[in-house]
JSON list of C-alpha atoms in Angstrom, two decimals:
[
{"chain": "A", "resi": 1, "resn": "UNK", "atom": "CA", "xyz": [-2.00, -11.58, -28.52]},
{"chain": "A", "resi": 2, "resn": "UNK", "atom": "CA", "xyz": [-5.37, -12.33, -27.62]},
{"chain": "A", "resi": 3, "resn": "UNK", "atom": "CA", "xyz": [-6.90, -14.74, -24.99]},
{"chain": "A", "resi": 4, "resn": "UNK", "atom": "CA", "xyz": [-8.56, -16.68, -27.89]},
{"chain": "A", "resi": 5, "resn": "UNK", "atom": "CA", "xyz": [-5.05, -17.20, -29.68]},
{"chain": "A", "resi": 6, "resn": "UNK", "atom": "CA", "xyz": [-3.53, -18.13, -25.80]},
{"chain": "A", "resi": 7, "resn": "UNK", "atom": "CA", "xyz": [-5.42, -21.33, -26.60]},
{"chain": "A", "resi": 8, "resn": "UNK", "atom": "CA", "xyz": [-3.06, -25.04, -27.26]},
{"chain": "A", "resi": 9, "resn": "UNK", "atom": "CA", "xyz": [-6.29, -25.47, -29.26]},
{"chain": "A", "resi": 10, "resn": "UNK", "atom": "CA", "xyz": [-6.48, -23.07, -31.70]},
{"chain": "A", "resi": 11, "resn": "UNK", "atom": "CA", "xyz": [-2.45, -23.46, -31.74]},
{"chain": "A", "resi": 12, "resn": "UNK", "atom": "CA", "xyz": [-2.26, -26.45, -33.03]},
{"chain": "A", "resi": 13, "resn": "UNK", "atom": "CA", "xyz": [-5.50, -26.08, -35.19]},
{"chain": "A", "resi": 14, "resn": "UNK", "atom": "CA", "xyz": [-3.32, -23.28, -37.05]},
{"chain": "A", "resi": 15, "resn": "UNK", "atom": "CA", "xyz": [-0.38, -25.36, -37.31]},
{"chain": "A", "resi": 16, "resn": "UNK", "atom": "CA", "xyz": [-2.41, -28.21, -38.85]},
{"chain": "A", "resi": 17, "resn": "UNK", "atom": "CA", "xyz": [-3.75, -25.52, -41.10]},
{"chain": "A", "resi": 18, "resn": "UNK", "atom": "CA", "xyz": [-0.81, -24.66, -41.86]},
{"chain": "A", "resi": 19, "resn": "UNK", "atom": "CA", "xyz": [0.36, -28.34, -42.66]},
{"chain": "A", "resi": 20, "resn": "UNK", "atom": "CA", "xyz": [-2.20, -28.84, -44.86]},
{"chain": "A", "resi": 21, "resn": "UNK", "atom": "CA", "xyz": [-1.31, -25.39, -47.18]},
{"chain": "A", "resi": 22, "resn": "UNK", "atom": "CA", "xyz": [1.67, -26.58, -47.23]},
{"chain": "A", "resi": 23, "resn": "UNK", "atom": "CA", "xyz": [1.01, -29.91, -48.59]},
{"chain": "A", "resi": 24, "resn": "UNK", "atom": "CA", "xyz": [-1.23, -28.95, -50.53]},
{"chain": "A", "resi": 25, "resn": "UNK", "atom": "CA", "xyz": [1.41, -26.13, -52.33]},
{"chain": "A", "resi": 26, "resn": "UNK", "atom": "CA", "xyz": [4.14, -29.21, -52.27]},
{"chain": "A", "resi": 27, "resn": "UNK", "atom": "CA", "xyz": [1.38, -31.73, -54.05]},
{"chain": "A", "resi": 28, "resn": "UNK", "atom": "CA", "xyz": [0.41, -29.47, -56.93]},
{"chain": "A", "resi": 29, "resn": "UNK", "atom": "CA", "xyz": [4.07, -28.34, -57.75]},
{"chain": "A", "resi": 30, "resn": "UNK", "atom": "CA", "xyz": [5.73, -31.68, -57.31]},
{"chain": "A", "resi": 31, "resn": "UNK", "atom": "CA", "xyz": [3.47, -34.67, -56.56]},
{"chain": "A", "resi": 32, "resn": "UNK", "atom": "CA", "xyz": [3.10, -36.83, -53.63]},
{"chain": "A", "resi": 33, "resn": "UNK", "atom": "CA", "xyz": [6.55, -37.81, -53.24]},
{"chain": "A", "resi": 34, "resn": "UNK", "atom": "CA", "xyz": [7.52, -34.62, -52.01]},
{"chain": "A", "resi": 35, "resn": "UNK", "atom": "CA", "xyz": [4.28, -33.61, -50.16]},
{"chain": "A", "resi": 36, "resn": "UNK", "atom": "CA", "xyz": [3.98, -36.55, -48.23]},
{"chain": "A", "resi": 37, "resn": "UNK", "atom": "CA", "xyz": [7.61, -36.56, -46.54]},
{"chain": "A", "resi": 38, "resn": "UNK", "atom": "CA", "xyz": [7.31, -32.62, -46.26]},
{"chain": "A", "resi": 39, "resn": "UNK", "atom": "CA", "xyz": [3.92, -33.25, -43.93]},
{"chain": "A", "resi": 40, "resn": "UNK", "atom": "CA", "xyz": [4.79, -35.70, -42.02]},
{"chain": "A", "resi": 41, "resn": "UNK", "atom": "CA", "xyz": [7.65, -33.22, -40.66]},
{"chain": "A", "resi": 42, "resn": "UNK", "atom": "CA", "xyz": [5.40, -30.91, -40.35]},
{"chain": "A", "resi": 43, "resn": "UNK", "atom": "CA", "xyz": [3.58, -33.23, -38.21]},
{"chain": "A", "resi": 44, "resn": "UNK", "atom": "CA", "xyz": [6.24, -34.38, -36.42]},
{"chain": "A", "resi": 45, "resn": "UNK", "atom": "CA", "xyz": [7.09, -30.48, -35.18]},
{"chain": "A", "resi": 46, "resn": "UNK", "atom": "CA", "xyz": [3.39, -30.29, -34.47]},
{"chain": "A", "resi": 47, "resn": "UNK", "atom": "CA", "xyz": [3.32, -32.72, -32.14]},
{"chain": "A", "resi": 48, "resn": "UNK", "atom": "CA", "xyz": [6.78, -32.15, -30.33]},
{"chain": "A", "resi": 49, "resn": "UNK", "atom": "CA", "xyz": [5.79, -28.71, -29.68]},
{"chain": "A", "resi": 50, "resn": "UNK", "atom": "CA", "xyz": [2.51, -29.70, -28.07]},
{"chain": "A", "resi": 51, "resn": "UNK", "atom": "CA", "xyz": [3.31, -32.43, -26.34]},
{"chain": "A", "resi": 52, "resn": "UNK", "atom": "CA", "xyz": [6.69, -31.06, -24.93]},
{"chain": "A", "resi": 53, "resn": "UNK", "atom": "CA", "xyz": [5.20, -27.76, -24.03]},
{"chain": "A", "resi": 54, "resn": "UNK", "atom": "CA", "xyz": [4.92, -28.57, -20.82]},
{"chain": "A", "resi": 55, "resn": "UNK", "atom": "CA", "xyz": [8.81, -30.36, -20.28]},
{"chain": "A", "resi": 56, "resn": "UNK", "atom": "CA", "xyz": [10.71, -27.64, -21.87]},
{"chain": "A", "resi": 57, "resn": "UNK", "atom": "CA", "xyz": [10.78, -23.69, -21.69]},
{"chain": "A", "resi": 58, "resn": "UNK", "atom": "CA", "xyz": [11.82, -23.78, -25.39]},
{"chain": "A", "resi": 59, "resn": "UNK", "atom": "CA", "xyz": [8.76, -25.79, -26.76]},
{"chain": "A", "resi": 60, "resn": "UNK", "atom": "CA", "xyz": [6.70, -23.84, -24.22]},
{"chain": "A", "resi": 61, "resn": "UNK", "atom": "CA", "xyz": [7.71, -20.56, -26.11]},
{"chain": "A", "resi": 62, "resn": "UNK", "atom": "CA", "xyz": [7.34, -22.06, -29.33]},
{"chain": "A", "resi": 63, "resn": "UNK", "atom": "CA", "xyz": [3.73, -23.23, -28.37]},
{"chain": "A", "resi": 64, "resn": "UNK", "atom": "CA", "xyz": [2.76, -19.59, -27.99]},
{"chain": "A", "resi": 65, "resn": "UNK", "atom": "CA", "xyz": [0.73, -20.36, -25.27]},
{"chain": "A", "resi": 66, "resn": "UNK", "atom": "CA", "xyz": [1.63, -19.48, -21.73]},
{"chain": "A", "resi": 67, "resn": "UNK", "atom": "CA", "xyz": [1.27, -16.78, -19.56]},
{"chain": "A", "resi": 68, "resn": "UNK", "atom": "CA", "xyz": [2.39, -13.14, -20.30]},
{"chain": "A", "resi": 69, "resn": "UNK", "atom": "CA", "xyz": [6.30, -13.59, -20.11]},
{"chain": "A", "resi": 70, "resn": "UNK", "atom": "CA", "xyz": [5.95, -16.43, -22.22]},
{"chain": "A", "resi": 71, "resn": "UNK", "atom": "CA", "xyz": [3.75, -14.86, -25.13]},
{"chain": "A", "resi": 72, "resn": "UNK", "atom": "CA", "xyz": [6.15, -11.88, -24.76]},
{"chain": "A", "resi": 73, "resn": "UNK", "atom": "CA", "xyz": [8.78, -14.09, -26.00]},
{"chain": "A", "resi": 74, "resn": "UNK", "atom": "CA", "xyz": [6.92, -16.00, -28.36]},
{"chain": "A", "resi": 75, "resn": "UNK", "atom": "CA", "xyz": [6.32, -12.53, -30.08]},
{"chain": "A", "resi": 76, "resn": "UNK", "atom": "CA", "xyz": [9.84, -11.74, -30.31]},
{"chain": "A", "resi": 77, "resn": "UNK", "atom": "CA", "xyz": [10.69, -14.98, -31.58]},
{"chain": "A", "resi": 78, "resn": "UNK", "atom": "CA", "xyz": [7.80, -14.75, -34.36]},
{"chain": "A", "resi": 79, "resn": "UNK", "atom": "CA", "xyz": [9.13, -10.68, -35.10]},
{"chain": "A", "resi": 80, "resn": "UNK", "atom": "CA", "xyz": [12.90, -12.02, -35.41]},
{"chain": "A", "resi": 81, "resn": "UNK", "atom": "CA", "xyz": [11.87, -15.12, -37.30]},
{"chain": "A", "resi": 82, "resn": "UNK", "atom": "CA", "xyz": [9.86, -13.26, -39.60]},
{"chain": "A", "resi": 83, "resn": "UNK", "atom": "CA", "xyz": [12.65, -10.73, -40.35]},
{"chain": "A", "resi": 84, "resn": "UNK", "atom": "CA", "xyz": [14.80, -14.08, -41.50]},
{"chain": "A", "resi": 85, "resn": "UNK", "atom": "CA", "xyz": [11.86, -14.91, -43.59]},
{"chain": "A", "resi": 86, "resn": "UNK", "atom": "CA", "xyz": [11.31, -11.84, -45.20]},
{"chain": "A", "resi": 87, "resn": "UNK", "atom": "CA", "xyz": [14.98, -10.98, -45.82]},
{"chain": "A", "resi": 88, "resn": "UNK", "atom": "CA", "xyz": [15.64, -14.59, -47.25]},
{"chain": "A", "resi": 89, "resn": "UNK", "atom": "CA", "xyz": [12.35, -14.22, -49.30]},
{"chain": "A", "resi": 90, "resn": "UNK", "atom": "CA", "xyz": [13.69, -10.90, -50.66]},
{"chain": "A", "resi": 91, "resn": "UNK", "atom": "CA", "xyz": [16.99, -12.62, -51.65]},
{"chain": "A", "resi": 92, "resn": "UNK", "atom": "CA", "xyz": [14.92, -15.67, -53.70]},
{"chain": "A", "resi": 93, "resn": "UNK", "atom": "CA", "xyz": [12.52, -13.39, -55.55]},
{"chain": "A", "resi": 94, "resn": "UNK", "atom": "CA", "xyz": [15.97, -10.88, -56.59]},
{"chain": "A", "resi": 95, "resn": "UNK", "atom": "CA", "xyz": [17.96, -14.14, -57.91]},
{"chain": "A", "resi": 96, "resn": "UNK", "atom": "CA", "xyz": [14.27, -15.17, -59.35]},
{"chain": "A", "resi": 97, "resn": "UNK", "atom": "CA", "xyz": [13.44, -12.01, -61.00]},
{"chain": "A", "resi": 98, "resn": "UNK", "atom": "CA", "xyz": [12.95, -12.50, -65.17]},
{"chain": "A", "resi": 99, "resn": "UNK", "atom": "CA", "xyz": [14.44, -16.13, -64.79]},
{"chain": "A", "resi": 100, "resn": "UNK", "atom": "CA", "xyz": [10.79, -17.57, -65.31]},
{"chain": "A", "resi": 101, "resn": "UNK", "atom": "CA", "xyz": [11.88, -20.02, -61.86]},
{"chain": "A", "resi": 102, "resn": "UNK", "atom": "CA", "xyz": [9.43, -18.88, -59.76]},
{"chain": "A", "resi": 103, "resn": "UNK", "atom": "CA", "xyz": [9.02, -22.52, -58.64]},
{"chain": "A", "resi": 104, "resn": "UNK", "atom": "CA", "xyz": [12.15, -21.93, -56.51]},
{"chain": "A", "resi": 105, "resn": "UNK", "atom": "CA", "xyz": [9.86, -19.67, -54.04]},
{"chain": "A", "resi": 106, "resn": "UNK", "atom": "CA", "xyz": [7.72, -22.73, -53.26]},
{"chain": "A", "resi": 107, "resn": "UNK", "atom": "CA", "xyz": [10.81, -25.39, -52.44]},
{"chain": "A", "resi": 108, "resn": "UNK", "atom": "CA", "xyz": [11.89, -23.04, -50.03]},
{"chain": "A", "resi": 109, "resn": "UNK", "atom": "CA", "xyz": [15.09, -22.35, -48.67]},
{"chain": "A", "resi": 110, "resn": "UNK", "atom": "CA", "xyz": [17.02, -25.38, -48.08]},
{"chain": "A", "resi": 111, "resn": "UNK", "atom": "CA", "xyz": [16.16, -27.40, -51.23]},
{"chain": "A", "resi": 112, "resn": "UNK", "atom": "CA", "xyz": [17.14, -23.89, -52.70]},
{"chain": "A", "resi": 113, "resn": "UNK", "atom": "CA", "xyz": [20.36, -24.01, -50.86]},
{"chain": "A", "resi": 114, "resn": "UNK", "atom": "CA", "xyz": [20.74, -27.20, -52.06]},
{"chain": "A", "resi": 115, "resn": "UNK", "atom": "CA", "xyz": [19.78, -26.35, -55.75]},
{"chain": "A", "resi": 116, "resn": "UNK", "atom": "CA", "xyz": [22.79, -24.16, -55.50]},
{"chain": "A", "resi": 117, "resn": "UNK", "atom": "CA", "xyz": [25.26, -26.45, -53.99]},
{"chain": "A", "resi": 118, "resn": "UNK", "atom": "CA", "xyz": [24.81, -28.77, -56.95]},
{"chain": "A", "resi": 119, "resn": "UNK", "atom": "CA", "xyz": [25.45, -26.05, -59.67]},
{"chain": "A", "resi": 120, "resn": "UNK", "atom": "CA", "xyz": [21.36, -25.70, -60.27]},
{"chain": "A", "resi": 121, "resn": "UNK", "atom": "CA", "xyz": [21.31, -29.02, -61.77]},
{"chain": "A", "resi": 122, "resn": "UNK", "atom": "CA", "xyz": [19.13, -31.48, -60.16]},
{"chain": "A", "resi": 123, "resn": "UNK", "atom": "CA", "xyz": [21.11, -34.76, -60.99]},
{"chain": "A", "resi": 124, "resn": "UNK", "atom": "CA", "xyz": [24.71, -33.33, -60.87]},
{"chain": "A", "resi": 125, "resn": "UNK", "atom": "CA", "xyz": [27.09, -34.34, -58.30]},
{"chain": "A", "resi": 126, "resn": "UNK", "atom": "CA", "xyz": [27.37, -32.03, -55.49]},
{"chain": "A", "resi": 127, "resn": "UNK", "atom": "CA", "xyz": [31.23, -30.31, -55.82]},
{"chain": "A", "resi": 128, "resn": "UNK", "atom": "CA", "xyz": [33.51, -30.52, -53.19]},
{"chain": "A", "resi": 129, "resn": "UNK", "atom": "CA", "xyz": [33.08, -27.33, -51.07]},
{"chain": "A", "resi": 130, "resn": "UNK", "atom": "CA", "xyz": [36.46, -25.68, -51.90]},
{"chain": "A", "resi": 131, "resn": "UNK", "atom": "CA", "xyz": [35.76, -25.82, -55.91]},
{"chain": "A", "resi": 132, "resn": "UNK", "atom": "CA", "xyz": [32.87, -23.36, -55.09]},
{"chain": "A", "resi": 133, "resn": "UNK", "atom": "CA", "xyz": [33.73, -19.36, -55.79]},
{"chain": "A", "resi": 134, "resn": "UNK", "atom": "CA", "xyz": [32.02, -18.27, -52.58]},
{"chain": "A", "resi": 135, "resn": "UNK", "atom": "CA", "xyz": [34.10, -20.67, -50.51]},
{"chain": "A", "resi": 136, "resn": "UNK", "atom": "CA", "xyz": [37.46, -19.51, -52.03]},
{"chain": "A", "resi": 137, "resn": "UNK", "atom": "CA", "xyz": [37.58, -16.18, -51.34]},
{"chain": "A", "resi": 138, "resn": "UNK", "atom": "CA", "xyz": [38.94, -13.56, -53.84]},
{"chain": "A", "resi": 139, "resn": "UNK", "atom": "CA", "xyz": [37.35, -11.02, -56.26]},
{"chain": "A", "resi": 140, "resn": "UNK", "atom": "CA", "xyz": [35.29, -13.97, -57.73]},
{"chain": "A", "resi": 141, "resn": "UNK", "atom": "CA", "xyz": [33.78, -14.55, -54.71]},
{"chain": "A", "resi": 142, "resn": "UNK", "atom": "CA", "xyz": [29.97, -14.48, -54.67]},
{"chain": "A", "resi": 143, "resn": "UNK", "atom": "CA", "xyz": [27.27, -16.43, -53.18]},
{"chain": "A", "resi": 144, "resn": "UNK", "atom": "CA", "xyz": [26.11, -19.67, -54.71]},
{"chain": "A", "resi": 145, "resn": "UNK", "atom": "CA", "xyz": [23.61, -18.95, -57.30]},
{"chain": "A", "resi": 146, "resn": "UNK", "atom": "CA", "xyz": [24.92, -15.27, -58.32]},
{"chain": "A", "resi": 147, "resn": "UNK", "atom": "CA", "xyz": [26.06, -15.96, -61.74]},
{"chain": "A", "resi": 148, "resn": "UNK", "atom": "CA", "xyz": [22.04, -16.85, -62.61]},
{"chain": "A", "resi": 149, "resn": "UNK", "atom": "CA", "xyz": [20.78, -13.62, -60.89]},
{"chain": "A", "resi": 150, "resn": "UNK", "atom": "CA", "xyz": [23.76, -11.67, -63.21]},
{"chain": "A", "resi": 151, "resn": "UNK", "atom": "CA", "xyz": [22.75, -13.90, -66.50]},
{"chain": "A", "resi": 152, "resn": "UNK", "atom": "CA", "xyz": [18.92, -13.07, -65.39]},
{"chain": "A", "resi": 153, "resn": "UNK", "atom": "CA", "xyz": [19.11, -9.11, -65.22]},
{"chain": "A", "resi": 154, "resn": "UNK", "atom": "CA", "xyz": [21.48, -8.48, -68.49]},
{"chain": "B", "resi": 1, "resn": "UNK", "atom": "CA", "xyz": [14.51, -1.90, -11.99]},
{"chain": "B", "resi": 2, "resn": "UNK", "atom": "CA", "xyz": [14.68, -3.04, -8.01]},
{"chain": "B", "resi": 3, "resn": "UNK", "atom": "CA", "xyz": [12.01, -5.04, -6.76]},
{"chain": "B", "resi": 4, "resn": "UNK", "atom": "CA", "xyz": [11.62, -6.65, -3.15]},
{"chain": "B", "resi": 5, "resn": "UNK", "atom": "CA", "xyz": [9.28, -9.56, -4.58]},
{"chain": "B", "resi": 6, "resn": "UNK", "atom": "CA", "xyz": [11.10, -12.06, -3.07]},
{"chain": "B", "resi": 7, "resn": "UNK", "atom": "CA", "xyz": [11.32, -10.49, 0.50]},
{"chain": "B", "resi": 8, "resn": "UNK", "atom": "CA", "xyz": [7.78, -10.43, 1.20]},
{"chain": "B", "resi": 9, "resn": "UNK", "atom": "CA", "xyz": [7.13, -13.88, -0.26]},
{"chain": "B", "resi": 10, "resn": "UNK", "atom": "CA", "xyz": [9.62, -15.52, 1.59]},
{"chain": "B", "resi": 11, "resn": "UNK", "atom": "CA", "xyz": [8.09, -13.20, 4.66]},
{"chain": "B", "resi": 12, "resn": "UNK", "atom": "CA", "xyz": [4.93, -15.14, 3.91]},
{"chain": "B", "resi": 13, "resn": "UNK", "atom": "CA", "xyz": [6.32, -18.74, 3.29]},
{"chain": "B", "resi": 14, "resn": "UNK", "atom": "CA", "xyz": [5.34, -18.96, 0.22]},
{"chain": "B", "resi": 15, "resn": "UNK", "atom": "CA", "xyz": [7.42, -20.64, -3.21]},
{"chain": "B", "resi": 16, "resn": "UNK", "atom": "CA", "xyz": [7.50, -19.60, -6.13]},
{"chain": "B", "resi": 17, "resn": "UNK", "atom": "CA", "xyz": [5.09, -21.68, -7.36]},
{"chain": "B", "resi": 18, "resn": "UNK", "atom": "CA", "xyz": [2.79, -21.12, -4.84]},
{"chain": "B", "resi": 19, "resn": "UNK", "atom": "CA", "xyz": [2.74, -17.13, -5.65]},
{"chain": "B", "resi": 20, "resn": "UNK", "atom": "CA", "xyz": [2.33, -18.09, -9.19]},
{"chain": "B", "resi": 21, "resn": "UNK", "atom": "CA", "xyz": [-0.43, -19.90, -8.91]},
{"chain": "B", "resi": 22, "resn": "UNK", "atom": "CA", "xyz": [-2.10, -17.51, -6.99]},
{"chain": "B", "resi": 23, "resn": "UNK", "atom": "CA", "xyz": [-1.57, -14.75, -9.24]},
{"chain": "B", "resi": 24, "resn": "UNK", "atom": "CA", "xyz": [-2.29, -17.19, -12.69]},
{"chain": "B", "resi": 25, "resn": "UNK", "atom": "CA", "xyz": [1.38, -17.14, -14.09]},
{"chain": "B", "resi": 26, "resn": "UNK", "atom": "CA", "xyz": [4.58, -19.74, -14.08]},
{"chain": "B", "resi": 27, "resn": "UNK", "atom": "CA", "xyz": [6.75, -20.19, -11.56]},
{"chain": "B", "resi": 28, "resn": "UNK", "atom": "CA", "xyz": [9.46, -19.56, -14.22]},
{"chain": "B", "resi": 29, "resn": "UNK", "atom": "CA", "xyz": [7.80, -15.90, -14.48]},
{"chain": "B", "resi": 30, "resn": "UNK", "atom": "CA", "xyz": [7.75, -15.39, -10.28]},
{"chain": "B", "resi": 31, "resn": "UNK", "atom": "CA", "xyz": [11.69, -16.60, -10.74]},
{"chain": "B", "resi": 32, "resn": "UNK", "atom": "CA", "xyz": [12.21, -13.95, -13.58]},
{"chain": "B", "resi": 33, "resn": "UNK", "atom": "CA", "xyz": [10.51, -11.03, -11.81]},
{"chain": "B", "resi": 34, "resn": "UNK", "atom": "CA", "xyz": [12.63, -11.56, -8.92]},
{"chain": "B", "resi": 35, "resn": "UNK", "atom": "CA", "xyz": [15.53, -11.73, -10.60]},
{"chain": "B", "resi": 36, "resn": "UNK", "atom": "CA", "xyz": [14.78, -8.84, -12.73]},
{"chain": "B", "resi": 37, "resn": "UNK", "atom": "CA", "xyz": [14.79, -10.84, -15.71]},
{"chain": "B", "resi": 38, "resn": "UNK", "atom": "CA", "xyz": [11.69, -9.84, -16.67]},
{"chain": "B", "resi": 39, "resn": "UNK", "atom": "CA", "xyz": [9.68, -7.11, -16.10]},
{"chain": "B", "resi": 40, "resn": "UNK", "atom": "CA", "xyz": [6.01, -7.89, -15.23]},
{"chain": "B", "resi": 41, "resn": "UNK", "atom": "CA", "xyz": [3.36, -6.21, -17.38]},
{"chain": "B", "resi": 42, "resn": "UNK", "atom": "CA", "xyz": [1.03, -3.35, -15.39]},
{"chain": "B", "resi": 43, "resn": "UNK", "atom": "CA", "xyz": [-1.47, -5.44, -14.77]},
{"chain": "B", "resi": 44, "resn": "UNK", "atom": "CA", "xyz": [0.66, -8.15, -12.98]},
{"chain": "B", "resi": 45, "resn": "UNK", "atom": "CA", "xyz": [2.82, -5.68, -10.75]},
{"chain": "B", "resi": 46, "resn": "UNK", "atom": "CA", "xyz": [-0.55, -4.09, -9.75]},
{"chain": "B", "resi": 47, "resn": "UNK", "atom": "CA", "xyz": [-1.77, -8.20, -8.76]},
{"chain": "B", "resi": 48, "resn": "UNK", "atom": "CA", "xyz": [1.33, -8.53, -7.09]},
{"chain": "B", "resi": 49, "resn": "UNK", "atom": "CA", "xyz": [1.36, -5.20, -5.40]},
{"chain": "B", "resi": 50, "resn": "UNK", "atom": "CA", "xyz": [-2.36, -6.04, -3.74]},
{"chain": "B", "resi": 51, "resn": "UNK", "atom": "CA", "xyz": [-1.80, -9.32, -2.71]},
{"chain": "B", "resi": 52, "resn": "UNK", "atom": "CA", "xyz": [1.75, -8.13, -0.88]},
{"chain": "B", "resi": 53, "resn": "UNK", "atom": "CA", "xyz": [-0.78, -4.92, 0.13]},
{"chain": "B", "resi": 54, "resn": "UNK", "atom": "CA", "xyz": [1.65, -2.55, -1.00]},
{"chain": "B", "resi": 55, "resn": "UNK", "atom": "CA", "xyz": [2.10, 0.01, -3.61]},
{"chain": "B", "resi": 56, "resn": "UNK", "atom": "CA", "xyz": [3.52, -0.43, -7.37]},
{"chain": "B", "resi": 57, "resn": "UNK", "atom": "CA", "xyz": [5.81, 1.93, -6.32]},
{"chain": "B", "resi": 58, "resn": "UNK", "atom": "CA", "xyz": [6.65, 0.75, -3.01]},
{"chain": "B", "resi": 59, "resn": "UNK", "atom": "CA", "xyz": [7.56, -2.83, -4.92]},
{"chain": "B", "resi": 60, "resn": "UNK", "atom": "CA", "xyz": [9.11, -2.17, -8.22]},
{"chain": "B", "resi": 61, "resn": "UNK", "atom": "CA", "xyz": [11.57, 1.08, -7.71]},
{"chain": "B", "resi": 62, "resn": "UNK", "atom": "CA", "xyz": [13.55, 1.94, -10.82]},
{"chain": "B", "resi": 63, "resn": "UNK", "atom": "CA", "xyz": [17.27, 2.77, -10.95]},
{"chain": "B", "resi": 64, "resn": "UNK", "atom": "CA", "xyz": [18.87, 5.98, -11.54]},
{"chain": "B", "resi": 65, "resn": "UNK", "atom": "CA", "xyz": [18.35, 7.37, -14.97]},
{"chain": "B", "resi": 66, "resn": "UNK", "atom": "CA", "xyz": [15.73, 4.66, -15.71]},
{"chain": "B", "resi": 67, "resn": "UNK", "atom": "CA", "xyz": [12.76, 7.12, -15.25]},
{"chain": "B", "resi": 68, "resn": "UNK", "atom": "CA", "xyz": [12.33, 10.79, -16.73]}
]
């Protein structure tokens, strides 16, 4: 990393950078209702990494500012949090692919998880966890959501 | 990777902190290096190896099998 990135400064210019994308993205798919809450928790991390930086070891790495030991880690954590990322973004653009959803890339992962939970209907009741395949084991047994990336690829 | 760090600080009275802030770096990283937590990059164990006037080798000695 280099001295210029070692900076809180341009650290939390990024991340409010990044806030702003992301708002942005959340605005134009589903309006302000969504974008609003979504960067204000954005927000929220910004400023509990900054301004806990210097209380807690974990923020400090998070920061990404710090002296060597501490941007060593901070560039493990990005390389093993990017491999998540990357793997999980793999996984929505296979279920995705010819299903004309590619909105589900944008809600990311949790409202995805979520999506799936409910049976991929927005307003249906969430089932109990045992009445889903994946969570009863047995040759039906597939993660949530599998039956759309099967329907999608015949 | 052995390392006799904390001998010569505590041989000059110093805490951790105070080494760290004389070589620029946490007293969380002076902590790890001693403990060999945490191996300091080339440009640190050189820093460290002047201001204790001693060698890199004299300071950090690996264990067997560790170098070729």
């Amino acid at each position: 990393m280099s001295d210029r990135m070692n900076n809180w400064s341009v650290q939390v210019m990024g991340m409010l950078a990044i806030t702003a994308a992301c708002v942005a993205v959340f605005w134009a798919a589903e309006g302000p209702e969504a974008a609003l809450p979504f960067g204000a928790v954005l927000l929220a991390f910004t400023a509990l990494v900054h301004f806990g930086r210097r209380r807690s070891n974990t923020l400090e790495v998070m920061s990404g500012t710090g002296d060597e030991r501490v941007r060593s880690l901070y560039t493990r954590a990005v390389a093993i949090a990017g491999t998540v990322m990357s793997v999980r973004a793999a996984g929505l653009v296979a279920r995705d692919g010819g299903s004309g959803r590619g909105e589900r890339h944008a809600r990311g992962a949790v409202r995805d998880l979520r999506r799936d939970v409910r049976g991929g209907d927005r307003g249906a009741r969430a089932p109990q966890l045992g009445a889903l395949p994946a969570c009863r084991g047995g040759p039906g047994a597939r993660a949530p959501g599998w039956h759309q990336f099967a329907r999608s690829t015949q | 990777m052995q390392n006799d760090v904390r001998e010569r600080r505590v041989a000059r009275g110093l805490s951790q902190g105070d080494l760290g802030k004389v070589l620029s770096v946490s007293r969380q990283t002076i902590n790890a290096i001693e403990t060999g937590r945490y191996l300091p990059s080339l440009p640190l164990a050189i820093s460290l190896a002047r201001y204790f006037d001693a060698s890199v080798e004299e300071m950090f000695r690996p264990d067997n099998g560790e170098v070729r």
